[in-house]
Rosetta silent file (secondary structure, phi, psi, omega in degrees, C-alpha in Angstrom):
SEQUENCE: MTRPPPRRAAALARIAAALARIESGEYGWCARCGEPIAPGRLAPDPALPTCVACAGQAGGG
SCORE:     score description
SCORE:     0.000 S_00000001
   1 L     0.000  133.918 -179.397  -21.244   40.472   -2.012 S_00000001
   2 L   -89.676  156.949 -179.547  -20.866   38.429   -5.197 S_00000001
   3 L   -81.579  147.752  171.170  -18.295   39.177   -7.964 S_00000001
   4 L   -71.412  156.910 -178.088  -19.616   40.477  -11.230 S_00000001
   5 L   -59.094  156.053 -177.928  -19.379   38.205  -14.288 S_00000001
   6 H   -53.327  -38.579  177.505  -16.004   38.291  -15.940 S_00000001
   7 H   -64.831  -44.773  179.048  -17.211   40.427  -18.939 S_00000001
   8 H   -68.588  -36.027  177.625  -18.763   42.967  -16.641 S_00000001
   9 H   -64.102  -39.782  178.574  -15.734   43.045  -14.355 S_00000001
  10 H   -65.746  -42.126  178.233  -13.518   43.743  -17.406 S_00000001
  11 H   -62.905  -46.165  176.573  -15.842   46.618  -18.530 S_00000001
  12 H   -56.001  -39.590  179.997  -15.776   48.050  -14.959 S_00000001
  13 H   -65.472  -41.492 -178.854  -11.991   47.888  -14.960 S_00000001
  14 H   -64.466  -39.480 -179.351  -11.816   49.707  -18.334 S_00000001
  15 H   -69.046  -41.022 -178.690  -14.197   52.438  -17.070 S_00000001
  16 H   -66.843  -35.252  179.766  -12.220   52.846  -13.817 S_00000001
  17 H   -69.054  -38.430 -178.706   -8.924   53.202  -15.908 S_00000001
  18 H   -67.565  -38.723  176.962  -10.633   55.823  -18.026 S_00000001
  19 H   -61.871  -41.129  179.061  -11.821   57.762  -14.907 S_00000001
  20 H   -65.831  -34.539  177.942   -8.222   57.589  -13.606 S_00000001
  21 H   -68.117  -38.620 -179.385   -6.941   59.043  -16.978 S_00000001
  22 H   -64.443  -45.221 -177.941   -9.520   61.856  -16.681 S_00000001
  23 H   -64.956  -36.310  174.782   -8.404   62.677  -13.103 S_00000001
  24 H   -82.998   -2.091  178.573   -4.738   62.725  -14.189 S_00000001
  25 L    81.233   12.154  178.727   -5.342   64.868  -17.221 S_00000001
  26 L   -99.016    3.766 -173.327   -4.229   62.068  -19.566 S_00000001
  27 L   -71.313  140.034 -176.775   -7.696   61.177  -20.922 S_00000001
  28 L    86.111    5.042  175.943   -7.845   61.523  -24.743 S_00000001
  29 E  -122.063  132.543 -173.236   -4.212   60.853  -25.122 S_00000001
  30 L   -55.928  129.903  179.957   -2.895   57.443  -26.286 S_00000001
  31 L   -68.598  -25.672 -175.251   -1.515   55.335  -23.363 S_00000001
  32 L   -92.516  -44.239 -172.261    1.061   53.773  -25.673 S_00000001
  33 L  -114.342  -14.303  176.132    2.475   56.579  -27.885 S_00000001
  34 L    82.674    2.611  177.376    1.132   59.744  -26.142 S_00000001
  35 L   -80.298  156.975 -176.643   -0.502   61.119  -29.293 S_00000001
  36 E   -68.662  150.425  175.313   -4.129   62.405  -29.143 S_00000001
  37 L   -93.899  128.401 -177.868   -6.966   59.955  -29.606 S_00000001
  38 L   -62.368  138.731  174.649   -9.455   61.193  -32.309 S_00000001
  39 H   -55.465  -32.068  178.201  -12.813   62.154  -30.881 S_00000001
  40 H   -65.016  -31.144  175.492  -14.396   59.948  -33.495 S_00000001
  41 H   -68.703  -45.823 -179.219  -12.555   56.945  -31.888 S_00000001
  42 H   -71.611  -25.222 -174.613  -13.670   57.855  -28.418 S_00000001
  43 L   -54.681  -50.159 -179.045  -17.284   58.514  -29.408 S_00000001
  44 L   -76.747  -26.904  179.613  -18.472   54.813  -29.549 S_00000001
  45 L  -148.331   93.516 -174.173  -16.288   53.770  -26.584 S_00000001
  46 L   -67.237   -4.842 -174.921  -14.992   56.552  -24.341 S_00000001
  47 L   -94.950   -3.335 -178.991  -12.940   53.987  -22.353 S_00000001
  48 L   -61.561  129.486 -174.945  -10.494   53.280  -25.241 S_00000001
  49 L   -90.298  -14.691 -168.692   -6.896   53.833  -24.063 S_00000001
  50 L  -125.328  154.106  174.282   -5.133   53.856  -27.483 S_00000001
  51 L   -73.490  173.248 -177.930   -5.100   55.759  -30.806 S_00000001
  52 H   -62.807  -43.613  179.912   -5.957   54.022  -34.034 S_00000001
  53 H   -63.044  -37.916 -178.778   -2.333   53.329  -34.957 S_00000001
  54 H   -78.379  -34.127  173.332   -1.447   51.724  -31.717 S_00000001
  55 H   -57.827  -30.105  176.331   -4.696   49.718  -31.643 S_00000001
  56 L   -72.649  -17.979  179.174   -3.610   48.249  -34.922 S_00000001
  57 L   -79.580  156.479  178.594   -0.406   46.942  -33.397 S_00000001
  58 L   -51.789  124.512  173.825   -0.521   43.575  -31.499 S_00000001
  59 L    78.388   14.930 -171.588   -2.202   44.079  -28.160 S_00000001
  60 L   -74.488  -21.675  174.457   -3.058   47.711  -28.785 S_00000001
  61 L    94.230    0.000    0.000   -6.554   47.748  -27.305 S_00000001
């Protein structure tokens, strides 16, 4: 079995992390500060792990 291209592998890792947050009940909550992530932020990319404020900080995601 061949490895997926790096970009696809990164996308798969983000999706797997989002699924893990769903299973743990942490989905929709910022992984950095613990505040809720606005639904409008999650709509275009449901795998985002951080709120707008934390994403604006260096390395926020």
